[in-house]
Structures are given as structure tokens and as C-alpha cells.
Short mmCIF file of N, CA and C in Angstrom, two decimals:
data_model
loop_
_atom_site.label_atom_id
_atom_site.label_comp_id
_atom_site.label_asym_id
_atom_site.label_seq_id
_atom_site.Cartn_x
_atom_site.Cartn_y
_atom_site.Cartn_z
N MET A 1 78.38 112.63 -23.67
CA MET A 1 79.69 111.84 -23.24
C MET A 1 80.51 112.32 -21.83
N LYS A 2 79.50 113.33 -21.28
CA LYS A 2 79.82 113.32 -19.84
C LYS A 2 79.65 112.51 -19.08
N SER A 3 78.09 112.16 -19.09
CA SER A 3 77.56 110.83 -18.39
C SER A 3 78.76 109.40 -18.78
N ARG A 4 79.16 109.22 -19.78
CA ARG A 4 79.67 108.17 -20.03
C ARG A 4 81.21 108.14 -18.97
N ILE A 5 81.85 109.38 -18.84
CA ILE A 5 82.87 109.70 -18.28
C ILE A 5 82.61 109.49 -16.95
N VAL A 6 81.52 109.89 -16.35
CA VAL A 6 81.11 109.51 -14.72
C VAL A 6 80.80 108.42 -14.43
N ASP A 7 80.27 107.68 -15.41
CA ASP A 7 80.12 106.00 -15.40
C ASP A 7 81.20 105.50 -15.20
N LEU A 8 82.27 105.92 -15.93
CA LEU A 8 83.70 105.23 -15.98
C LEU A 8 84.31 105.52 -14.76
N CYS A 9 84.46 106.90 -14.27
CA CYS A 9 84.97 107.29 -12.90
C CYS A 9 84.42 106.25 -11.72
N ILE A 10 83.05 105.95 -11.81
CA ILE A 10 82.34 105.51 -10.77
C ILE A 10 82.45 103.79 -10.87
N SER A 11 82.64 103.42 -11.87
CA SER A 11 83.09 102.15 -11.88
C SER A 11 84.55 101.73 -11.83
N LEU A 12 85.54 102.45 -11.83
CA LEU A 12 86.78 102.96 -11.52
C LEU A 12 86.69 102.49 -10.02
N LEU A 13 86.22 103.57 -9.45
CA LEU A 13 85.98 103.73 -8.09
C LEU A 13 85.82 102.29 -7.61
N LEU A 14 84.44 101.72 -7.99
CA LEU A 14 83.96 100.63 -7.19
C LEU A 14 85.16 99.63 -7.13
N ILE A 15 85.65 99.40 -8.54
CA ILE A 15 86.65 98.54 -8.90
C ILE A 15 88.02 98.58 -7.87
N PHE A 16 88.20 100.02 -7.50
CA PHE A 16 89.42 100.10 -6.52
C PHE A 16 89.00 99.66 -4.84
N LEU A 17 87.91 100.05 -4.78
CA LEU A 17 87.15 99.83 -3.63
C LEU A 17 87.44 98.32 -3.25
N LEU A 18 86.73 97.40 -4.20
CA LEU A 18 86.76 96.22 -4.10
C LEU A 18 88.15 95.42 -4.01
N ILE A 19 89.09 96.15 -4.92
CA ILE A 19 90.84 95.33 -4.65
C ILE A 19 91.07 96.05 -3.35
N SER A 20 90.91 96.99 -2.80
CA SER A 20 91.76 97.67 -1.65
C SER A 20 90.82 96.52 -0.58
N ALA A 21 89.78 96.38 -0.60
CA ALA A 21 88.83 95.85 0.66
C ALA A 21 89.48 94.18 0.39
N ALA A 22 89.80 93.70 -0.64
CA ALA A 22 90.48 92.21 -1.07
C ALA A 22 92.06 92.29 -0.18
N SER A 23 92.40 93.24 -0.72
CA SER A 23 93.81 93.19 -0.45
C SER A 23 94.18 93.61 1.23
N SER A 24 93.25 94.34 1.95
CA SER A 24 93.49 94.39 3.27
C SER A 24 93.22 93.39 4.12
N ALA A 25 91.93 92.53 3.55
CA ALA A 25 91.70 91.34 4.26
C ALA A 25 92.47 90.32 3.81
N ARG A 26 93.65 89.88 4.19
CA ARG A 26 94.63 88.81 3.87
C ARG A 26 94.63 87.73 5.22
N ALA A 27 94.85 86.53 4.75
CA ALA A 27 95.02 85.63 5.80
C ALA A 27 96.35 85.98 6.37
N ASN A 28 96.21 86.21 7.79
CA ASN A 28 97.26 86.63 8.88
C ASN A 28 98.49 85.57 8.85
N SER A 29 98.00 84.35 8.92
CA SER A 29 99.23 83.35 8.72
C SER A 29 98.91 81.94 7.86
N ASP A 30 99.76 81.10 8.34
CA ASP A 30 99.58 79.92 7.79
C ASP A 30 97.90 79.01 8.29
N ASP A 31 97.47 79.81 9.28
CA ASP A 31 96.17 79.03 9.42
C ASP A 31 95.00 79.39 8.40
N GLY A 32 95.07 80.33 7.27
CA GLY A 32 94.31 80.61 6.61
C GLY A 32 92.83 81.30 7.03
N ILE A 33 92.98 82.12 8.33
CA ILE A 33 91.95 82.80 8.84
C ILE A 33 92.11 84.42 8.18
N VAL A 34 91.09 84.70 7.51
CA VAL A 34 91.04 86.09 7.19
C VAL A 34 90.18 86.98 8.32
N ARG A 35 90.55 88.34 8.74
CA ARG A 35 89.75 88.84 9.99
C ARG A 35 89.60 90.59 9.21
N VAL A 36 88.51 90.98 9.23
CA VAL A 36 88.15 92.40 8.82
C VAL A 36 87.39 92.81 9.91
N LYS A 37 87.96 93.78 10.38
CA LYS A 37 87.40 94.88 11.82
C LYS A 37 86.08 95.23 11.15
N SER A 38 85.15 95.52 11.79
CA SER A 38 83.54 95.98 11.59
C SER A 38 83.71 97.43 12.37
N VAL A 39 83.27 98.83 11.45
CA VAL A 39 82.93 99.62 12.44
C VAL A 39 81.41 99.91 13.10
N VAL A 40 80.60 98.98 12.67
CA VAL A 40 79.24 98.92 13.11
C VAL A 40 79.31 97.45 14.54
N PRO A 41 78.09 97.62 15.19
CA PRO A 41 78.20 96.82 16.03
C PRO A 41 77.44 95.65 15.59
N MET A 42 77.72 94.53 16.48
CA MET A 42 77.11 93.24 16.10
C MET A 42 75.75 93.20 15.36
N SER A 43 74.91 93.77 15.79
CA SER A 43 73.82 93.39 15.15
C SER A 43 73.55 94.25 13.62
N GLU A 44 73.81 95.40 13.81
CA GLU A 44 73.89 95.72 12.40
C GLU A 44 75.08 95.30 11.46
N ALA A 45 76.04 94.80 11.56
CA ALA A 45 77.15 94.15 10.98
C ALA A 45 76.32 92.86 10.35
N ILE A 46 75.53 92.07 11.02
CA ILE A 46 74.77 90.72 10.86
C ILE A 46 73.60 91.49 9.78
N THR A 47 73.05 92.42 9.77
CA THR A 47 71.85 92.87 9.15
C THR A 47 72.40 93.57 7.91
N ARG A 48 73.76 94.15 7.78
CA ARG A 48 74.16 94.83 6.49
C ARG A 48 74.68 93.39 5.79
N ILE A 49 75.29 92.99 6.29
CA ILE A 49 76.08 91.30 5.69
C ILE A 49 74.79 90.55 5.09
N LYS A 50 73.85 90.53 5.69
CA LYS A 50 72.62 89.64 5.25
C LYS A 50 72.19 90.41 4.09
N ALA A 51 71.76 91.61 4.30
CA ALA A 51 70.98 92.29 3.17
C ALA A 51 71.84 92.74 1.94
N ASP A 52 73.44 92.63 2.01
CA ASP A 52 74.24 92.60 0.81
C ASP A 52 74.03 90.94 0.08
N VAL A 53 74.33 90.23 1.01
CA VAL A 53 73.83 88.79 0.67
C VAL A 53 72.38 88.74 -0.49
N ALA A 54 71.59 88.89 0.07
CA ALA A 54 70.23 89.15 -0.39
C ALA A 54 70.37 89.93 -1.92
N ARG A 55 71.32 91.07 -1.69
CA ARG A 55 71.06 92.10 -2.95
C ARG A 55 71.85 91.42 -4.04
N LYS A 56 72.89 90.67 -3.67
CA LYS A 56 73.82 90.25 -4.70
C LYS A 56 73.31 88.93 -5.39
N GLY A 57 71.89 88.34 -4.70
CA GLY A 57 71.37 87.16 -5.35
C GLY A 57 72.03 85.83 -4.87
N ILE A 58 72.56 86.04 -3.63
CA ILE A 58 73.33 84.88 -3.01
C ILE A 58 72.34 83.68 -2.29
N LYS A 59 72.50 82.90 -2.21
CA LYS A 59 71.75 81.86 -1.23
C LYS A 59 72.15 82.07 0.04
N PHE A 60 71.27 82.55 0.82
CA PHE A 60 71.57 82.55 2.47
C PHE A 60 70.92 81.38 3.01
N PHE A 61 71.95 80.18 3.75
CA PHE A 61 71.52 79.17 4.42
C PHE A 61 70.96 79.35 5.73
N MET A 62 71.83 79.72 6.57
CA MET A 62 71.43 80.01 7.84
C MET A 62 72.24 80.83 8.79
N GLU A 63 71.51 81.19 9.98
CA GLU A 63 72.31 82.25 10.85
C GLU A 63 72.41 81.43 12.29
N ILE A 64 73.60 81.17 12.63
CA ILE A 64 73.85 80.35 14.05
C ILE A 64 74.27 81.39 15.22
N ASP A 65 73.51 81.53 16.37
CA ASP A 65 73.84 82.56 17.39
C ASP A 65 74.49 81.60 18.11
N GLN A 66 75.94 81.42 17.82
CA GLN A 66 76.58 80.70 18.99
C GLN A 66 76.53 80.84 20.23
N SER A 67 76.76 82.30 20.84
CA SER A 67 76.33 82.96 22.33
C SER A 67 75.29 82.38 22.64
N LYS A 68 74.21 82.65 22.13
CA LYS A 68 72.86 81.82 22.47
C LYS A 68 72.80 80.26 22.46
N LEU A 69 73.55 79.51 22.05
CA LEU A 69 73.75 78.14 22.17
C LEU A 69 74.63 77.91 23.37
N ALA A 70 75.53 78.74 23.58
CA ALA A 70 76.23 78.56 24.84
C ALA A 70 75.59 78.82 26.07
N ALA A 71 74.80 80.18 25.96
CA ALA A 71 74.12 80.52 27.21
C ALA A 71 73.20 79.46 27.52
N ASP A 72 72.23 78.94 26.42
CA ASP A 72 71.49 77.64 26.79
C ASP A 72 71.98 76.55 27.53
N ALA A 73 73.46 76.52 27.24
CA ALA A 73 74.14 75.08 27.67
C ALA A 73 75.13 75.73 29.26
N GLY A 74 74.50 76.60 29.52
CA GLY A 74 75.13 77.51 30.79
C GLY A 74 76.56 77.92 30.59
N ILE A 75 76.92 78.18 29.65
CA ILE A 75 78.07 78.53 29.08
C ILE A 75 78.20 80.20 28.69
N LYS A 76 79.37 80.99 29.52
CA LYS A 76 79.34 82.18 29.26
C LYS A 76 80.12 82.56 27.96
N LEU A 77 79.65 83.51 26.88
CA LEU A 77 80.50 83.50 25.54
C LEU A 77 80.43 84.75 25.01
N ARG A 78 81.28 85.49 24.17
CA ARG A 78 80.97 86.37 23.98
C ARG A 78 80.13 86.49 22.74
N PRO A 79 79.80 87.62 21.81
CA PRO A 79 78.74 87.71 21.16
C PRO A 79 79.60 87.11 20.00
N SER A 80 78.93 85.77 19.12
CA SER A 80 79.53 85.18 17.89
C SER A 80 78.31 84.48 17.23
N THR A 81 78.32 84.85 15.97
CA THR A 81 77.17 84.21 14.79
C THR A 81 77.69 83.85 13.62
N LEU A 82 77.46 82.66 13.28
CA LEU A 82 77.93 82.33 12.21
C LEU A 82 76.77 82.27 11.09
N LEU A 83 77.37 82.77 9.86
CA LEU A 83 76.56 83.12 8.71
C LEU A 83 76.86 81.92 7.37
N VAL A 84 75.85 81.46 7.27
CA VAL A 84 76.37 80.69 6.12
C VAL A 84 75.50 80.67 4.99
N PHE A 85 76.11 81.07 3.80
CA PHE A 85 75.55 81.53 2.63
C PHE A 85 76.57 81.07 1.11
N GLY A 86 75.98 81.08 0.08
CA GLY A 86 76.88 80.71 -1.20
C GLY A 86 75.93 80.84 -2.29
N ASN A 87 76.74 80.49 -3.06
CA ASN A 87 76.44 80.57 -4.43
C ASN A 87 76.52 79.62 -5.45
N PRO A 88 75.81 78.32 -5.30
CA PRO A 88 75.74 77.18 -5.78
C PRO A 88 76.58 76.99 -6.92
N PRO A 89 76.38 77.65 -8.03
CA PRO A 89 76.71 77.86 -9.38
C PRO A 89 78.35 77.84 -9.18
N LEU A 90 78.79 78.69 -8.21
CA LEU A 90 80.03 78.85 -8.17
C LEU A 90 80.81 78.26 -7.30
N GLY A 91 80.37 77.66 -6.04
CA GLY A 91 80.88 76.64 -5.00
C GLY A 91 80.78 75.43 -5.21
N THR A 92 79.76 75.06 -6.03
CA THR A 92 79.95 73.52 -6.40
C THR A 92 81.01 72.98 -7.33
N GLN A 93 81.65 74.10 -7.94
CA GLN A 93 82.76 73.76 -8.94
C GLN A 93 83.98 73.43 -8.12
N PHE A 94 83.96 74.09 -7.02
CA PHE A 94 85.08 73.25 -6.02
C PHE A 94 84.86 72.01 -5.39
N ILE A 95 83.79 71.76 -5.35
CA ILE A 95 83.44 70.42 -5.09
C ILE A 95 83.65 69.57 -6.08
N THR A 96 83.21 69.58 -7.58
CA THR A 96 83.47 69.00 -8.36
C THR A 96 85.12 68.83 -8.81
N SER A 97 85.89 69.49 -8.21
CA SER A 97 87.17 69.77 -8.55
C SER A 97 87.96 68.70 -7.36
N ASN A 98 87.25 68.62 -6.35
CA ASN A 98 87.78 67.63 -5.25
C ASN A 98 86.44 67.68 -4.11
N PRO A 99 85.80 66.50 -3.98
CA PRO A 99 84.73 66.27 -2.98
C PRO A 99 84.97 67.07 -1.80
N ASN A 100 86.19 66.77 -1.35
CA ASN A 100 86.54 67.00 0.01
C ASN A 100 86.28 68.39 0.44
N ALA A 101 86.43 69.09 -0.77
CA ALA A 101 86.34 70.74 -0.71
C ALA A 101 84.91 71.22 -0.17
N GLY A 102 83.78 70.13 -0.38
CA GLY A 102 82.53 70.10 0.71
C GLY A 102 82.67 70.71 1.89
N LEU A 103 83.98 70.01 2.78
CA LEU A 103 84.21 70.62 4.22
C LEU A 103 83.96 72.11 4.07
N ASP A 104 84.43 72.84 3.21
CA ASP A 104 84.49 74.38 3.35
C ASP A 104 83.62 74.98 2.37
N TRP A 105 82.46 74.40 1.87
CA TRP A 105 81.36 75.31 1.04
C TRP A 105 80.09 75.05 1.61
N PRO A 106 79.22 75.44 1.84
CA PRO A 106 79.10 76.85 1.41
C PRO A 106 80.12 77.68 1.98
N VAL A 107 80.35 78.90 2.20
CA VAL A 107 80.90 79.97 2.69
C VAL A 107 80.25 80.08 4.12
N ARG A 108 81.27 80.29 5.12
CA ARG A 108 80.88 80.43 6.50
C ARG A 108 81.57 81.65 6.88
N LEU A 109 80.98 82.58 7.43
CA LEU A 109 81.18 84.11 7.80
C LEU A 109 81.13 84.10 9.49
N LEU A 110 81.99 84.13 10.27
CA LEU A 110 81.53 84.30 11.59
C LEU A 110 81.90 85.78 12.20
N LEU A 111 80.93 86.37 12.81
CA LEU A 111 81.05 87.78 13.21
C LEU A 111 81.12 87.56 14.58
N THR A 112 82.23 87.89 15.41
CA THR A 112 82.69 87.94 16.70
C THR A 112 83.01 89.38 17.26
N GLN A 113 82.97 89.40 18.86
CA GLN A 113 82.90 90.55 19.18
C GLN A 113 84.35 90.07 20.39
N ASP A 114 85.62 90.88 20.46
CA ASP A 114 86.19 90.61 20.79
C ASP A 114 86.41 91.34 22.83
N ASP A 115 87.32 90.79 23.30
CA ASP A 115 87.13 91.54 24.71
C ASP A 115 86.97 92.86 24.49
N ASN A 116 87.57 93.68 23.83
CA ASN A 116 87.61 95.16 23.62
C ASN A 116 86.53 95.80 23.46
N GLY A 117 85.28 94.73 22.77
CA GLY A 117 84.20 94.83 22.40
C GLY A 117 83.70 95.46 20.60
N ASP A 118 85.30 95.14 20.18
CA ASP A 118 85.29 95.09 18.60
C ASP A 118 84.74 93.96 17.77
N VAL A 119 84.17 94.48 16.87
CA VAL A 119 83.67 93.38 15.84
C VAL A 119 84.33 92.81 14.94
N TRP A 120 84.57 91.61 14.69
CA TRP A 120 85.01 90.90 13.45
C TRP A 120 84.48 89.81 12.57
N ALA A 121 84.68 90.49 11.37
CA ALA A 121 84.13 89.26 10.40
C ALA A 121 85.31 88.22 9.85
N VAL A 122 85.22 87.21 9.97
CA VAL A 122 86.33 85.97 10.19
C VAL A 122 85.64 84.88 8.82
N TRP A 123 86.74 84.65 7.80
CA TRP A 123 86.40 83.51 7.29
C TRP A 123 87.47 83.04 6.83
N THR A 124 87.78 81.75 5.98
CA THR A 124 88.61 80.91 5.43
C THR A 124 88.99 81.32 4.39
N ASP A 125 90.36 81.89 4.56
CA ASP A 125 91.17 82.16 3.02
C ASP A 125 90.88 81.11 1.95
N PHE A 126 90.16 81.80 0.95
CA PHE A 126 89.90 80.94 -0.50
C PHE A 126 91.38 80.25 -0.99
N GLU A 127 92.37 80.85 -1.31
CA GLU A 127 93.49 80.38 -1.75
C GLU A 127 94.08 79.30 -0.65
N TRP A 128 93.76 79.68 0.67
CA TRP A 128 94.27 78.53 1.70
C TRP A 128 93.45 77.27 1.45
N ILE A 129 91.99 77.63 1.14
CA ILE A 129 91.13 76.30 0.88
C ILE A 129 91.62 75.56 -0.57
N ALA A 130 91.98 76.56 -1.51
CA ALA A 130 92.76 75.95 -2.75
C ALA A 130 94.04 74.72 -2.23
N ARG A 131 94.76 75.23 -1.59
CA ARG A 131 95.97 74.81 -1.02
C ARG A 131 95.62 73.55 -0.47
N ARG A 132 94.54 73.51 0.47
CA ARG A 132 94.12 72.22 1.48
C ARG A 132 93.48 71.16 0.85
N HIS A 133 92.96 71.49 -0.32
CA HIS A 133 92.36 70.58 -1.17
C HIS A 133 93.04 70.15 -2.26
N ASN A 134 94.04 70.95 -2.48
CA ASN A 134 94.96 70.50 -3.73
C ASN A 134 94.41 71.13 -5.19
N ILE A 135 93.54 71.92 -5.14
CA ILE A 135 92.83 72.55 -6.04
C ILE A 135 93.15 73.50 -7.07
N LYS A 136 93.75 73.22 -8.23
CA LYS A 136 94.69 73.89 -8.93
C LYS A 136 93.90 74.29 -10.50
N ASP A 137 92.74 73.63 -10.49
CA ASP A 137 92.01 74.25 -11.79
C ASP A 137 90.94 74.96 -11.72
N ARG A 138 91.07 75.89 -10.66
CA ARG A 138 89.50 76.82 -10.25
C ARG A 138 90.03 78.03 -9.84
N VAL A 139 91.09 78.48 -10.46
CA VAL A 139 91.69 79.86 -9.93
C VAL A 139 90.80 81.11 -10.34
N ALA A 140 90.59 81.18 -11.54
CA ALA A 140 89.19 81.92 -11.64
C ALA A 140 88.37 81.98 -10.64
N GLN A 141 87.78 80.98 -10.37
CA GLN A 141 86.69 80.93 -9.43
C GLN A 141 86.91 80.86 -8.09
N PHE A 142 87.84 80.88 -7.48
CA PHE A 142 88.52 81.01 -6.14
C PHE A 142 88.96 82.66 -6.12
N LYS A 143 89.40 83.11 -7.02
CA LYS A 143 89.57 84.61 -7.43
C LYS A 143 88.08 85.55 -7.31
N MET A 144 87.24 84.88 -7.81
CA MET A 144 85.98 85.20 -7.94
C MET A 144 85.09 85.27 -6.20
N ALA A 145 85.52 84.23 -5.67
CA ALA A 145 85.00 84.00 -4.03
C ALA A 145 85.52 85.10 -3.33
N THR A 146 86.98 85.62 -3.64
CA THR A 146 87.58 86.45 -2.86
C THR A 146 86.71 87.89 -2.87
N MET A 147 86.67 87.89 -4.36
CA MET A 147 86.00 89.46 -4.72
C MET A 147 84.48 89.22 -3.84
N VAL A 148 84.13 88.57 -3.92
CA VAL A 148 82.70 88.59 -3.35
C VAL A 148 82.64 88.95 -1.99
N VAL A 149 83.31 88.05 -1.51
CA VAL A 149 83.17 87.69 0.23
C VAL A 149 84.14 89.04 0.70
N GLY A 150 84.97 90.12 -0.26
CA GLY A 150 85.65 91.06 0.22
C GLY A 150 84.70 92.20 0.22
N SER A 151 83.62 92.00 -1.03
CA SER A 151 82.46 93.15 -1.12
C SER A 151 81.70 92.90 -0.22
N ILE A 152 81.15 91.92 0.11
CA ILE A 152 80.21 91.78 1.04
C ILE A 152 80.51 92.18 2.53
N THR A 153 81.87 92.00 2.92
CA THR A 153 82.53 92.31 4.13
C THR A 153 82.68 94.05 4.43
N SER A 154 82.83 94.17 2.83
CA SER A 154 83.13 95.82 2.87
C SER A 154 81.99 97.00 3.55
N THR A 155 80.67 95.81 3.55
CA THR A 155 79.51 96.57 3.80
C THR A 155 79.52 96.90 5.48
N ILE A 156 80.61 96.67 5.97
CA ILE A 156 80.55 96.64 7.76
C ILE A 156 81.85 97.39 7.86
N THR A 157 82.54 97.96 7.05
CA THR A 157 84.01 98.38 7.22
C THR A 157 83.74 100.14 7.14
N THR A 158 82.84 100.62 6.78
CA THR A 158 82.03 102.17 6.67
C THR A 158 80.78 102.64 7.75
N LYS A 159 80.94 103.51 7.93
CA LYS A 159 79.72 103.99 8.51
C LYS A 159 78.31 104.21 7.85
#
């Protein structure tokens, strides 16, 4: 009985953390951009996010070091890395609802460093994507995607 209560408390705590992470990470305006501040440096944030994606069994497609690409072109750019990942059984449901949604899938998560040295995880708000593509028949799937990315980015909001 005691272990069941402990398990229930742990489950409730995890649900609370996921909900609070998702609710604190909201789109700031009409642009559909969601930003979460990292408490760890860029390289550690990338490592943590990729590890969590792997732990969740989500397909990792690619990592694009945009600052290196800029440097190769002779352009100075603050650290900026784009991570592309997704869960095809979930993500392709948006595309079956509206093929144009393929512009926004798989998930693209940008890790960037600002002038103050702060690292941010940035992505497109899934409710905004639903409105953009006029998808009204995948509400549960959009909520799931929001919860998953909230969970993934929560790995960089604590030391």
C-alpha cells in the first residue's frame, strides 16, 4: 500500500512538472514562436535534448550547426544549432489532415545563444501550426506534441 502511494505521488509530481513546463513555454505573440531559457550551456543543452529524444524512442533526423555553416561562409553568427526530430506515427497524422503541414514536420528545435550568453530552445507552437494549416481534426495529437516537446525541453531548464 505504501509503495502504491509513493508511486502515485511520483506520477502526480511528474504530471505537474510536465504541465508547468508546457504552460510556461507559450508562444509570445502572433508569430507562433515558443522560447524556453536553458540553465545549461549550449553543448550540454544539445546533449541533453538528443539523449532525451533517444530515451523517448523518437526518431532523430539531424543536427545542423548553423554557426559553423555561417563561419564556413565567412559570416560571424552566435552559436545556433537546429535539431530535427519526430515521431512519424504522430507527426504524419498532421500531414494526412493537410499535406501542407509537411512544411512544419518533423519538429525543428533551435538552440541559440543571445548577446548575453543565455541559451534558448525555440520552436513553433503547435496550436499556431494547427491554425496555420487549418487543422481541426487532430486536437489530441497537437496536445500530445506540445506535451512531448515540453518534456524534452524541460531537460535543459534544471541543473
